[in-house]
Coordinates of C-alpha atoms in Angstrom, one line a residue:
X1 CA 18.7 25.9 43.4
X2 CA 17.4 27.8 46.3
X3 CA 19.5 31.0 46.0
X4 CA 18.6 31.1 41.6
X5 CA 15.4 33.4 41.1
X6 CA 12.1 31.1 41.1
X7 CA 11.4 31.5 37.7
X8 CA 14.2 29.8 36.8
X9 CA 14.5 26.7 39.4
X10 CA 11.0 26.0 38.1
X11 CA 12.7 26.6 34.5
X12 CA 16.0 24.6 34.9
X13 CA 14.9 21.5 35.4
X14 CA 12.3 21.1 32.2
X15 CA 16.1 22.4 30.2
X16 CA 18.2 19.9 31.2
X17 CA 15.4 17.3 30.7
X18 CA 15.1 18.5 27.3
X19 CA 18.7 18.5 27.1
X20 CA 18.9 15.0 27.8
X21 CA 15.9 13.9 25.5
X22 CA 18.1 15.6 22.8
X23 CA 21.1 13.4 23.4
X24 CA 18.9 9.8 24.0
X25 CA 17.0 10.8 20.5
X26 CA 20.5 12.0 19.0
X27 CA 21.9 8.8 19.7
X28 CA 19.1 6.4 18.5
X29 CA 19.5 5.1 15.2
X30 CA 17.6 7.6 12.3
X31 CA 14.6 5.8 10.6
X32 CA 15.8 5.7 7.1
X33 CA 13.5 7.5 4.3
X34 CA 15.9 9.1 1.8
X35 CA 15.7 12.5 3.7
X36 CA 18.1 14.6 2.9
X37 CA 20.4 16.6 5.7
X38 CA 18.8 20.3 4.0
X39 CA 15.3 18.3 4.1
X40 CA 15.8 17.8 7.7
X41 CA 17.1 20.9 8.8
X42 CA 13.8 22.7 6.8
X43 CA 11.6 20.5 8.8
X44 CA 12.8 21.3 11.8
X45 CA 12.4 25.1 11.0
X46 CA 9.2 24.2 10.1
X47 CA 7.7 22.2 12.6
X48 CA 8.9 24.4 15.4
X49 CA 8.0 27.4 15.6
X50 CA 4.6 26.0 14.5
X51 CA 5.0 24.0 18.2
X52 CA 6.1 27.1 19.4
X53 CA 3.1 28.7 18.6
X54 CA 0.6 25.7 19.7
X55 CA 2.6 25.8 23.4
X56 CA 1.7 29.7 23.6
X57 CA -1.6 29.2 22.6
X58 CA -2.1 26.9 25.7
X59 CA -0.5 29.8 27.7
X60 CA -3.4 32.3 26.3
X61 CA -6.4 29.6 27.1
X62 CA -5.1 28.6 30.8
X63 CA -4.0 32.2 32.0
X64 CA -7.7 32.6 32.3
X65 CA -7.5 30.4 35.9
X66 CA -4.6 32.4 37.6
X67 CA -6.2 35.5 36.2
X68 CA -9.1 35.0 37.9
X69 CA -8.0 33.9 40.9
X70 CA -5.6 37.0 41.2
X71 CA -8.9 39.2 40.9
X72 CA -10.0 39.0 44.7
X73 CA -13.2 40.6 45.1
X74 CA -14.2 40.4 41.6
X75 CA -14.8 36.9 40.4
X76 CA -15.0 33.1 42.4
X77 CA -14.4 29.8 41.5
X78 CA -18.0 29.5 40.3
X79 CA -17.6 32.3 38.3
X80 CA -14.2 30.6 36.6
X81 CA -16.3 27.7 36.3
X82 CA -18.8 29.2 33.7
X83 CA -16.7 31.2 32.1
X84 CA -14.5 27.9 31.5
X85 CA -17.9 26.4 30.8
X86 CA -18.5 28.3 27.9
X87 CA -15.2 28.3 26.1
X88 CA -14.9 24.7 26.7
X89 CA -18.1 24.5 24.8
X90 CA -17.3 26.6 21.9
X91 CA -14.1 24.6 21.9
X92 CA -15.5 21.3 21.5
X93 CA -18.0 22.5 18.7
X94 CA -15.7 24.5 17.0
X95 CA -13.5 21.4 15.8
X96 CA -16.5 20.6 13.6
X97 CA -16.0 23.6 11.4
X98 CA -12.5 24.3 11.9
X99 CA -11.4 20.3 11.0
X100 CA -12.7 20.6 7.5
X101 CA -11.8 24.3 7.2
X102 CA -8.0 23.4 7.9
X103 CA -8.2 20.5 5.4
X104 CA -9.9 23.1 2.8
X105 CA -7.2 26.2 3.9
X106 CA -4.1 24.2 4.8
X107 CA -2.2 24.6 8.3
X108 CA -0.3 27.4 7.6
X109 CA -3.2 29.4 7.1
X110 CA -5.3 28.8 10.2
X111 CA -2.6 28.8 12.5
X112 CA -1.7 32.4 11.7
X113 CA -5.4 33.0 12.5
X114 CA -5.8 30.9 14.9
X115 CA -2.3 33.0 16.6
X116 CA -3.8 35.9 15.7
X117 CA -7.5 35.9 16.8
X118 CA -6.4 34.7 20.5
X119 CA -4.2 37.2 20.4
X120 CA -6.6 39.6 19.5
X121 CA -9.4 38.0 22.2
X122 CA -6.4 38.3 24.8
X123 CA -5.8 41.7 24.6
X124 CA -9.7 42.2 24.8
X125 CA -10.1 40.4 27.7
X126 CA -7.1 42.1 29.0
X127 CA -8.6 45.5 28.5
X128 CA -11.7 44.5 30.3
X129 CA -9.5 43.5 33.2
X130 CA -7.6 47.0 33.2
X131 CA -10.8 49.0 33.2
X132 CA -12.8 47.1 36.0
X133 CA -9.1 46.6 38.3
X134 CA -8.4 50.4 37.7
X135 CA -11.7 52.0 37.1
X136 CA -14.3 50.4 39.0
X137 CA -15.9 49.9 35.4
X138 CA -19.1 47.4 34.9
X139 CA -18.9 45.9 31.4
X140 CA -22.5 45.0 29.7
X141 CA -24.0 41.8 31.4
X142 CA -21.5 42.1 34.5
X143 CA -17.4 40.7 34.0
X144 CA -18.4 37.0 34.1
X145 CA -20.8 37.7 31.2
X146 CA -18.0 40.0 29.2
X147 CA -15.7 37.6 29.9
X148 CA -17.3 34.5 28.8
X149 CA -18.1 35.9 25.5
X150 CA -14.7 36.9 24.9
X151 CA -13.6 33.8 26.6
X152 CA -15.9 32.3 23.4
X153 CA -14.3 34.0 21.2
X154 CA -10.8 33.1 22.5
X155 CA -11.6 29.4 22.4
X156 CA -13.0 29.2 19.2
X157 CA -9.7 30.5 17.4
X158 CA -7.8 27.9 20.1
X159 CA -9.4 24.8 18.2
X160 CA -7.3 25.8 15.2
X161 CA -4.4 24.9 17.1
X162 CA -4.2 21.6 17.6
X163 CA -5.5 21.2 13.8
X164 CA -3.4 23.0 12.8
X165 CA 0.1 21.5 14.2
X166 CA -1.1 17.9 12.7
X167 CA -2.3 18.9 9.7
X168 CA 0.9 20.7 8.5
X169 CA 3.1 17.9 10.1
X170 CA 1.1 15.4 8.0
X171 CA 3.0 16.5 5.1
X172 CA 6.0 16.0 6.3
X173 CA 6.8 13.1 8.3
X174 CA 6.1 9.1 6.9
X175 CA 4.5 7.2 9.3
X176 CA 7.1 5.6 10.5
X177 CA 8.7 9.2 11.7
X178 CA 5.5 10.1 13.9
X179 CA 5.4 8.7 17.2
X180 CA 8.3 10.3 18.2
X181 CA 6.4 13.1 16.6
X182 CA 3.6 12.7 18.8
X183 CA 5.9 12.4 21.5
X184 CA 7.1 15.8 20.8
X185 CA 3.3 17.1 20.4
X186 CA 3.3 15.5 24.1
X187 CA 6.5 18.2 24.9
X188 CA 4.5 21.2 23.8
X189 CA 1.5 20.6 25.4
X190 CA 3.3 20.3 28.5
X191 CA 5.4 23.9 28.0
X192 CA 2.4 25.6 27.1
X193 CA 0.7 24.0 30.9
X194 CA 4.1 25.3 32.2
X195 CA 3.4 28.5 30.7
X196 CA 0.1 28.7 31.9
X197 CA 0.6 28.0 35.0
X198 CA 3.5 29.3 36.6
X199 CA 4.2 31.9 34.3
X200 CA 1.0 33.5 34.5
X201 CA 1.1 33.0 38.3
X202 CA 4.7 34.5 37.9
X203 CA 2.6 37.8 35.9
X204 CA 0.2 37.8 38.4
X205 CA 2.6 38.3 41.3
X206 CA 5.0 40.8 39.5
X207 CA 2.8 43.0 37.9
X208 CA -1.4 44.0 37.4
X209 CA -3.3 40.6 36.8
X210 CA -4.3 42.3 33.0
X211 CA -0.9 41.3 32.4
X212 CA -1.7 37.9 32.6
X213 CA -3.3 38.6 29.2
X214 CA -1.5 41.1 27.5
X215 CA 1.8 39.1 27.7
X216 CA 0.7 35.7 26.0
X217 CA -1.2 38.3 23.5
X218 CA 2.3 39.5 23.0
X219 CA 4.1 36.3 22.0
X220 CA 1.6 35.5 19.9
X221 CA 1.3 38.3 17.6
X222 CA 5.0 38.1 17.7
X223 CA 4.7 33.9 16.2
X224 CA 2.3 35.6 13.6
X225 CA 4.9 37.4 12.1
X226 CA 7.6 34.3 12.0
X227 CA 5.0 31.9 11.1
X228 CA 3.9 33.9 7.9
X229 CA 7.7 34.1 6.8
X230 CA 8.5 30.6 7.7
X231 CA 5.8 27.8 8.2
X232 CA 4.9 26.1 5.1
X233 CA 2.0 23.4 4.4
X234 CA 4.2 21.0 2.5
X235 CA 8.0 20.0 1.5
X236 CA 7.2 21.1 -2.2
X237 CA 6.3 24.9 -0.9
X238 CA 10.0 25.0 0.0
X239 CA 11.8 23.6 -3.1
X240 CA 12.0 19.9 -1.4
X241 CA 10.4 17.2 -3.2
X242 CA 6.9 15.7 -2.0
X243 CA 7.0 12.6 -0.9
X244 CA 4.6 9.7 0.2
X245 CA 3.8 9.2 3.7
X246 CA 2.5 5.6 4.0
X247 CA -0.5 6.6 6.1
X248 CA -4.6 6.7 4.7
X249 CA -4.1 9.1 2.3
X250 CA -1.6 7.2 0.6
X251 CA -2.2 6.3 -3.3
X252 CA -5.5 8.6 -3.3
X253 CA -6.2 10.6 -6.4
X254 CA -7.6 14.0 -5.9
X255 CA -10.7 13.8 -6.9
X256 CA -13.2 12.5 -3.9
X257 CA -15.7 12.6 -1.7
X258 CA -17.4 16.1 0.1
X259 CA -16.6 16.6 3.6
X260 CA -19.7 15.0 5.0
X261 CA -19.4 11.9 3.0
X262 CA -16.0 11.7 4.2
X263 CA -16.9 12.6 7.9
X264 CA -19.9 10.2 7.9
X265 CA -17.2 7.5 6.7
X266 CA -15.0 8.3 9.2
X267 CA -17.5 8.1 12.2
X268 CA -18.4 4.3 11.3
X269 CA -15.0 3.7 10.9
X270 CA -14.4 1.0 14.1
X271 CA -10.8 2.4 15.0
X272 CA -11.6 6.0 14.3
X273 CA -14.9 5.2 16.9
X274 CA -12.4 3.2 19.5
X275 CA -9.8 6.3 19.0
X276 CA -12.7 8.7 19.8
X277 CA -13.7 6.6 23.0
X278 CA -10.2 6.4 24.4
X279 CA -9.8 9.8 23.8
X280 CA -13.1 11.2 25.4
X281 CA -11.7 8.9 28.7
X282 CA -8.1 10.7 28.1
X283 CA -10.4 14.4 28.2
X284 CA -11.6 13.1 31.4
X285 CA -8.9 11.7 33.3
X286 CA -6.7 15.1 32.1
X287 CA -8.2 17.5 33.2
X288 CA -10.1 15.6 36.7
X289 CA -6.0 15.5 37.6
X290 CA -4.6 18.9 35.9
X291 CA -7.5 21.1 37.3
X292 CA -8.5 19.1 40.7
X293 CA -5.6 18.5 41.6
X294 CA -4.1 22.0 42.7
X295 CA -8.1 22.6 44.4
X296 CA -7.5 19.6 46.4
X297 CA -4.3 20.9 47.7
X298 CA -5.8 24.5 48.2
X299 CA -8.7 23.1 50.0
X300 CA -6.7 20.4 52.3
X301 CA -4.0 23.1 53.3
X302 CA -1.2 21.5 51.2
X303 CA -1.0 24.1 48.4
X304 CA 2.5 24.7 49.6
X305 CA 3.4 21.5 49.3
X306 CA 6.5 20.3 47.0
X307 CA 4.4 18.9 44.1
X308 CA 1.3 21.9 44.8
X309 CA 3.7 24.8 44.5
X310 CA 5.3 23.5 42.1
X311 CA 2.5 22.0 39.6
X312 CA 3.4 23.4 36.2
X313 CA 6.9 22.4 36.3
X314 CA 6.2 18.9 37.7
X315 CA 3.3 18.8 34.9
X316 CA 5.5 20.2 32.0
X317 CA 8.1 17.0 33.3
X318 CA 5.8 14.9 33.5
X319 CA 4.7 15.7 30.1
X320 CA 7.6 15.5 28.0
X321 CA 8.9 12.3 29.6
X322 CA 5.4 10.4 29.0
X323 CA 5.2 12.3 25.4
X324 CA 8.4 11.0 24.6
X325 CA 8.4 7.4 26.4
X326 CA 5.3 6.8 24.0
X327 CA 6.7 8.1 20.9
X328 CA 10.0 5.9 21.5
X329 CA 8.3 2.9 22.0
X330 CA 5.2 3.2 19.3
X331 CA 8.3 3.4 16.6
X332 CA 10.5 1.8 18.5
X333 CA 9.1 -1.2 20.0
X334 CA 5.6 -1.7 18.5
X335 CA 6.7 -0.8 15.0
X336 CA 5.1 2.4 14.3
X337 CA 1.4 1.2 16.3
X338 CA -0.1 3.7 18.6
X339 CA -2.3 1.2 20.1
X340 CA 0.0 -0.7 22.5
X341 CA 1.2 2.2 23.7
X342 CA -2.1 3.6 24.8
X343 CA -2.9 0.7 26.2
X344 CA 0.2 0.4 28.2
X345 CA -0.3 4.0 29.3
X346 CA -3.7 3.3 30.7
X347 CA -2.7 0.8 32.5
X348 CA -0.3 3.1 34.1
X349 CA -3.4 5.4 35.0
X350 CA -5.4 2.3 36.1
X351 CA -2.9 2.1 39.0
X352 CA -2.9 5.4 39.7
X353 CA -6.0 5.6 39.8
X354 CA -6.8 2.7 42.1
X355 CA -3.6 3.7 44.5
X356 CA -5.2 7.5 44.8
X357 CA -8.2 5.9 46.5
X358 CA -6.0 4.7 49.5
X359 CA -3.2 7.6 49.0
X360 CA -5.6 10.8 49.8
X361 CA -4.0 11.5 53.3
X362 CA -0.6 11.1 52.0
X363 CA 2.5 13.3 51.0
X364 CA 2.4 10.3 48.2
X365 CA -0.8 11.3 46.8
X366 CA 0.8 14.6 44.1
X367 CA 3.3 12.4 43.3
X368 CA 0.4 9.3 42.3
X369 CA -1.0 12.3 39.9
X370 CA 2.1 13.6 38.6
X371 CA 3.1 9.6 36.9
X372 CA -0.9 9.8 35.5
X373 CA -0.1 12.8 34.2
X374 CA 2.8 11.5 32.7
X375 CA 0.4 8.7 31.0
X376 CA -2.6 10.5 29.9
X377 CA 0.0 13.4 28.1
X378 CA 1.4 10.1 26.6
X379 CA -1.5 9.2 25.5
X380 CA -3.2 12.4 23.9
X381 CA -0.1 13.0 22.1
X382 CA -0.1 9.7 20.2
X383 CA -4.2 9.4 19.2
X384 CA -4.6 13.1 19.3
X385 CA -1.3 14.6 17.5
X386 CA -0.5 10.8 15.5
X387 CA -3.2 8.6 15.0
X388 CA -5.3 11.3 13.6
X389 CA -2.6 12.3 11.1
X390 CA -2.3 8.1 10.4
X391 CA -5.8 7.3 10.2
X392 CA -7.1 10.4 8.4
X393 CA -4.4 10.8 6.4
X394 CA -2.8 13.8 5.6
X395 CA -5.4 14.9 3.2
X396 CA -7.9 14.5 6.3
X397 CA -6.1 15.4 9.4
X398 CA -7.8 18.4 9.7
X399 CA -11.1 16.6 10.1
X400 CA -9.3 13.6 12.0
X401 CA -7.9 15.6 14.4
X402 CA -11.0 18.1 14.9
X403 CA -13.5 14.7 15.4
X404 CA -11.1 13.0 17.9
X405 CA -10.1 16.3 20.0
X406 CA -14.0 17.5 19.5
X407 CA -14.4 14.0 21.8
X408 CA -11.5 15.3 24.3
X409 CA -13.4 18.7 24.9
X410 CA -16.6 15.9 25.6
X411 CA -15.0 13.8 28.5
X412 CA -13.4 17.9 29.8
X413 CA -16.7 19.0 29.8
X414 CA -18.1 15.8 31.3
X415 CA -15.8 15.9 34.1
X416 CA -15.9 19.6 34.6
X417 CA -20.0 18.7 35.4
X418 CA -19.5 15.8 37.3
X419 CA -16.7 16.8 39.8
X420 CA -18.4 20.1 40.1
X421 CA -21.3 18.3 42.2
X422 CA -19.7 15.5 43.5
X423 CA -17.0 16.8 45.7
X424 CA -16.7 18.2 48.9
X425 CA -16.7 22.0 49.4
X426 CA -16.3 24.4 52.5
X427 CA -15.5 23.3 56.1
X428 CA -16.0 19.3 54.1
X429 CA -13.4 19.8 52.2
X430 CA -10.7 20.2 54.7
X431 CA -10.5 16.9 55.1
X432 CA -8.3 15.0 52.6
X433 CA -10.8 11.2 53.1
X434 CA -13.7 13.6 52.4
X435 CA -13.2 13.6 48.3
X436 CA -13.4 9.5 47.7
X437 CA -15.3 10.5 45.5
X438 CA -12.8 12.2 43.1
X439 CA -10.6 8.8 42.5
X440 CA -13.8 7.0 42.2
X441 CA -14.8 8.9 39.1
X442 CA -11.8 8.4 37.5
X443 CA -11.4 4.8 38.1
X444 CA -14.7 3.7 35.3
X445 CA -12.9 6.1 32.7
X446 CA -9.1 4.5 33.2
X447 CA -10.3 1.1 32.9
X448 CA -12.2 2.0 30.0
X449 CA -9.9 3.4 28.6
X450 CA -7.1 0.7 29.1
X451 CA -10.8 -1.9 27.7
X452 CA -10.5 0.2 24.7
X453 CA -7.3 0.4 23.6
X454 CA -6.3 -3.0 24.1
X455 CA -9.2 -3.1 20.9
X456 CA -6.6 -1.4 18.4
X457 CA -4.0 -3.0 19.2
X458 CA -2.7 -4.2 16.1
X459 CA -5.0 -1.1 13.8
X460 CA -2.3 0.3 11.6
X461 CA -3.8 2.8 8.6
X462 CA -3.9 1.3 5.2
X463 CA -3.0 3.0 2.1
X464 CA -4.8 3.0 -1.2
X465 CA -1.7 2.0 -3.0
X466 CA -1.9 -0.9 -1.1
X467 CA -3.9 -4.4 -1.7
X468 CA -6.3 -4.4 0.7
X469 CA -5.9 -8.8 1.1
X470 CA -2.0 -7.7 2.5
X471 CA -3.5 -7.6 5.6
X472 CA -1.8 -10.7 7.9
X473 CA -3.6 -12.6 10.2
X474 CA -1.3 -10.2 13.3
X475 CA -1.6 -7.2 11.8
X476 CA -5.3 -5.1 11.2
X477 CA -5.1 -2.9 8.8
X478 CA -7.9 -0.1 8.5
X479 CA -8.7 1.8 5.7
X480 CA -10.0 5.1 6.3
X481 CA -12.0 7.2 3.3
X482 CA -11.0 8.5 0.7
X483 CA -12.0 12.6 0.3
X484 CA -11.0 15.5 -1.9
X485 CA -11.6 18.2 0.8
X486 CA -8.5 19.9 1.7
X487 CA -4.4 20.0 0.8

């Protein structure tokens, strides 16, 4: 692939791999639901350019790294570090409004916002960019404090995303169709890292680092427009029947409970509290590999190593074969659980984890993060984008989601402190054996992790329409509360 343009060696390989996901799924035998062929096809026109959208919203959140790293002279790593700071913190609180405000407005409608307000933030940010690059201009309270407010602003229309994606999806697949759906919600969140990374890096390289904003800003004014003509909330907005989709919603009538009733239910609901655990170690492990990773390699004089130069590809790869290993097997093998996948996937980590202590010197190290990429992307993708949608129930996967990924943004930030202090910097950290200390913060967090999700194991959602004494002695059903928020 040498003599092909680098934008598209780094491309080709994440098309054939999706090229040969499609033929593996194609060939598996369907899960039988009544769907009709026309039901399917509107699905899929439905669900994807809402995924679309999601993996372009990631590319408008990370440009903000490249960005300012292309900006010699004008901001440092500290100064990416609290404006990253700040969005990650409006993030994280965000999900507390936004969860019940997507159950109350639907999908469809805070998408498009959420689409249209980081668009809007990106082209801000953009024009700040322009006028300090070209002019020499000094925004109010200096670039890092212009840029973390708009930064802010950015991040709070981000945590619609993710809400978003499950809450529409809810609708329309059982429960017995998501973990391949969550496998897929694994595949976008890996484009939309591949996006970020190397084609902002690409942008950055080819043309004035304010592109890095305007073009994301672009693509996603242009999913505004297709999402308002074709993303709908449920099959029955499209002329397809409705249906029932066996998860906690199940058999409710529509009268219920306010949104704080239902969130206080929800928060002393054991699995929901297990899911949030695993998924504040999944925030931490994430992003200690995603963002460390590359400053490890800058720092050690590797960054133009195979796996360094290469890190949204080999991320994006990583992604979509862990976000589709755990699908396949939650419906496959573990008859529609989410727990024994998780807990497989940790275990994964785990290893990693422990073999990164001894690997730091070693051409073997990106690869040990690349496979716990693989299994933390896994992992997100089935608590974050499934379980939430199982266990909240399509009348609360707003809120579901929102809770659990409010507790992913917790273990980011958590990290994000942590690792800031704890590892080597200057003339230190040339030497790989100096940063022990990164592996040994994520060991406590994979084993946990792994601890925890062996816990919910056999936790499957349990519908109202359903006797709660149907429970076996293997299987645990959990019944998550009933609201009348949202729809």
């Amino acid at each position: 692939m040498s003599s092909l343009p680098p934008w598209l060696a780094n491309l080709l390989p994440i098309l054939i791999l999706l090229g040969a996901i499609s033929l593996v799924l194609a060939r598996l035998p369907k899960v039988e639901l009544g769907h009709t062929d026309a039901f399917r096809r509107r699905r899929f026109f439905n669900w994807f350019p809402l995924g679309m959208t999601y993996a372009f919203l990631y590319m408008g959140r990370y440009n903000l790294n490249e960005a300012t790293s292309a900006m010699k002279g004008h901001t440092s790593n500290a100064d990416f570090g609290t404006i990253f700071f700040w969005g990650t913190l409006v993030y994280g609180f965000a999900f507390l409004l936004n969860g019940p405000l997507t159950d109350r407005l639907g999908g469809r409608k805070t998408i498009l916002l959420s689409a249209a307000g980081s668009s809007v933030a990106n082209v801000l940010m953009g024009i700040v960019v322009y006028k300090v690059l070209t002019d020499g201009w000094q925004p109010p309270g200096g670039i890092v404090g212009t840029l973390s407010f708009l930064y802010a602003v950015n991040m709070y229309f981000q945590s619609f995303g993710a809400v978003s994606i499950v809450k529409v999806n809810a609708s329309w697949f059982h429960v017995r169709e998501r973990g391949q759906l969550g496998g897929v919600f694994g595949i976008l969140i890996s484009l939309g890292v591949y996006f970020a990374y190397d084609w902002s890096r690409f942008i950055a390289k080819a043309a004035p680092t304010y592109w890095v904003f305007f073009v994301p800003a672009a693509i996603l004014a242009a999913f505004v427009v297709v999402d308002y003509f074709v993303i709908r909330d449920t099959p029955s907005h499209t002329g397809h029947p409705d249906f029932d989709t066996a998860d906690a919603s199940s058999g409710e009538s529509q009268a219920g409970l306010g949104v704080w009733p239902v969130f206080k239910k929800m928060i002393t609901n054991r699995t929901i509290i297990i899911i949030l655990m695993v998924e504040f170690c999944s925030g931490f492990m994430r992003n200690a590999i995603m963002q460390w990773y590359p400053k490890f390699a800058k720092a050690t004089g590797i960054a133009d190593g195979f796996v360094a130069a290469n890190w949204g590809m080999l991320l994006c790869v990583a992604g979509i074969t862990g976000g589709m290993f755990a699908g396949v097997i939650s419906d496959r093998v573990f008859d529609s659980r989410r727990g024994p996948v998780s807990a497989v996937l940790y275990a994964g980590m785990s290893v990693g984890a422990v073999a990164t202590l001894f690997l730091l010197g070693s051409p073997a190290l990106g690869w040990t993060v690349i496979f716990m990429s693989l299994c933390v992307i896994g992992v997100h993708g089935m608590l974050s984008g499934t379980a939430s949608m199982d266990f909240g129930g399509k009348k609360n996967a707003g809120l579901a989601v929102g809770i659990i990924d409010g507790a992913v943004y917790a273990g980011t930030a958590l990290q994000s402190l942590l690792l800031g202090r704890i590892l080597p910097a200057g003339e230190v950290a040339k030497d790989p054996h100096n940063w022990g200390n990164w592996p040994l913060a994520m060991l406590p967090l994979s084993f946990a992790g792994l601890l925890l999700a062996t816990k919910v194991w056999n936790a499957r959602p349990q519908s109202k329409a359903a006797p709660a004494s149907g429970a076996s002695a293997v299987t645990q059903t959990v019944a998550a509360p009933k609201t009348g928020t949202g729809g």
